[in-house]
Amino acid sequence: MYCNTLKNTCYLLTIINLLNYSGRMDADLKALEEKLSHLISVCNDLRQENAQLRLDLNVTQADAAVLKAHMAQASERIETLMESLP
């Protein structure tokens, strides 16, 4: 209750407005809390996905290096065979 300390007068409309404001503010805070919760969940999902993508990338890069080495060996063998042809 809002009271004037000098006159000890309380204003009912002020109290009602404060209650309405508080209710609206609570609703806004609840909506914000839900949005933040969703954002945190999405961020966590993206972190997990990024970690998995990094692992997949490392595996793919290792596979590419092995394939590149195999291609180099095959190329050397072909060159050797071509040199031995009459």
CSV table of C-alpha atoms in Angstrom, one decimal:
chain,number,residue,atom,x,y,z
A,1,MET,CA,0.0,0.0,0.0
A,2,TYR,CA,1.4,3.4,-1.0
A,3,CYS,CA,1.2,5.8,2.0
A,4,ASN,CA,2.3,9.4,2.2
A,5,THR,CA,4.5,9.5,5.3
A,6,LEU,CA,3.6,13.1,6.1
A,7,LYS,CA,-0.2,12.7,5.9
A,8,ASN,CA,-0.5,8.9,6.4
A,9,THR,CA,-2.8,8.9,3.3
A,10,CYS,CA,-3.0,5.7,1.2
A,11,TYR,CA,-4.0,5.8,-2.4
A,12,LEU,CA,-6.0,2.8,-3.5
A,13,LEU,CA,-5.6,3.5,-7.3
A,14,THR,CA,-1.8,3.5,-6.8
A,15,ILE,CA,-2.0,0.1,-5.1
A,16,ILE,CA,-4.2,-1.2,-8.0
A,17,ASN,CA,-1.9,0.2,-10.6
A,18,LEU,CA,1.1,-1.4,-8.8
A,19,LEU,CA,-0.6,-4.8,-8.7
A,20,ASN,CA,-1.5,-4.6,-12.4
A,21,TYR,CA,2.0,-3.5,-13.2
A,22,SER,CA,3.4,-6.3,-11.1
A,23,GLY,CA,1.2,-8.9,-12.8
A,24,ARG,CA,2.2,-7.7,-16.3
A,25,MET,CA,5.8,-7.6,-15.2
A,26,ASP,CA,5.6,-11.2,-13.9
A,27,ALA,CA,4.1,-12.3,-17.2
A,28,ASP,CA,6.8,-10.6,-19.1
A,29,LEU,CA,9.5,-12.1,-16.9
A,30,LYS,CA,7.9,-15.6,-17.3
A,31,ALA,CA,7.9,-15.2,-21.1
A,32,LEU,CA,11.5,-14.0,-21.0
A,33,GLU,CA,12.5,-16.9,-18.8
A,34,GLU,CA,10.9,-19.4,-21.2
A,35,LYS,CA,12.7,-17.7,-24.2
A,36,LEU,CA,16.0,-17.9,-22.3
A,37,SER,CA,15.4,-21.5,-21.4
A,38,HIS,CA,14.7,-22.3,-25.1
A,39,LEU,CA,17.8,-20.3,-26.2
A,40,ILE,CA,20.0,-22.2,-23.7
A,41,SER,CA,18.6,-25.5,-24.9
A,42,VAL,CA,19.3,-24.6,-28.5
A,43,CYS,CA,22.8,-23.4,-27.6
A,44,ASN,CA,23.5,-26.7,-25.9
A,45,ASP,CA,22.2,-28.7,-28.8
A,46,LEU,CA,24.4,-26.6,-31.2
A,47,ARG,CA,27.5,-27.2,-29.0
A,48,GLN,CA,26.9,-31.0,-29.1
A,49,GLU,CA,26.3,-30.9,-32.8
A,50,ASN,CA,29.5,-28.8,-33.4
A,51,ALA,CA,31.5,-31.3,-31.3
A,52,GLN,CA,30.2,-34.2,-33.4
A,53,LEU,CA,30.9,-32.3,-36.6
A,54,ARG,CA,34.5,-31.6,-35.4
A,55,LEU,CA,34.9,-35.4,-34.8
A,56,ASP,CA,33.4,-36.2,-38.2
A,57,LEU,CA,35.7,-33.6,-39.8
A,58,ASN,CA,38.8,-35.1,-38.2
A,59,VAL,CA,37.8,-38.6,-39.3
A,60,THR,CA,37.2,-37.4,-42.8
A,61,GLN,CA,40.5,-35.5,-43.0
A,62,ALA,CA,42.3,-38.6,-41.8
A,63,ASP,CA,40.5,-40.7,-44.4
A,64,ALA,CA,41.4,-38.1,-47.1
A,65,ALA,CA,45.1,-38.2,-46.1
A,66,VAL,CA,45.1,-42.1,-46.3
A,67,LEU,CA,43.4,-41.9,-49.8
A,68,LYS,CA,45.9,-39.3,-50.9
A,69,ALA,CA,48.8,-41.6,-49.9
A,70,HIS,CA,47.2,-44.5,-51.7
A,71,MET,CA,46.8,-42.3,-54.8
A,72,ALA,CA,50.4,-41.3,-54.7
A,73,GLN,CA,51.5,-45.0,-54.4
A,74,ALA,CA,49.3,-46.0,-57.3
A,75,SER,CA,50.6,-43.2,-59.4
A,76,GLU,CA,54.2,-44.3,-58.7
A,77,ARG,CA,53.3,-47.9,-59.6
A,78,ILE,CA,51.7,-46.8,-62.9
A,79,GLU,CA,54.8,-44.6,-63.7
A,80,THR,CA,57.0,-47.6,-63.0
A,81,LEU,CA,54.9,-49.9,-65.2
A,82,MET,CA,54.9,-47.3,-68.0
A,83,GLU,CA,58.7,-47.0,-67.9
A,84,SER,CA,59.0,-50.8,-68.2
A,85,LEU,CA,56.8,-51.0,-71.3
A,86,PRO,CA,58.7,-51.3,-74.6
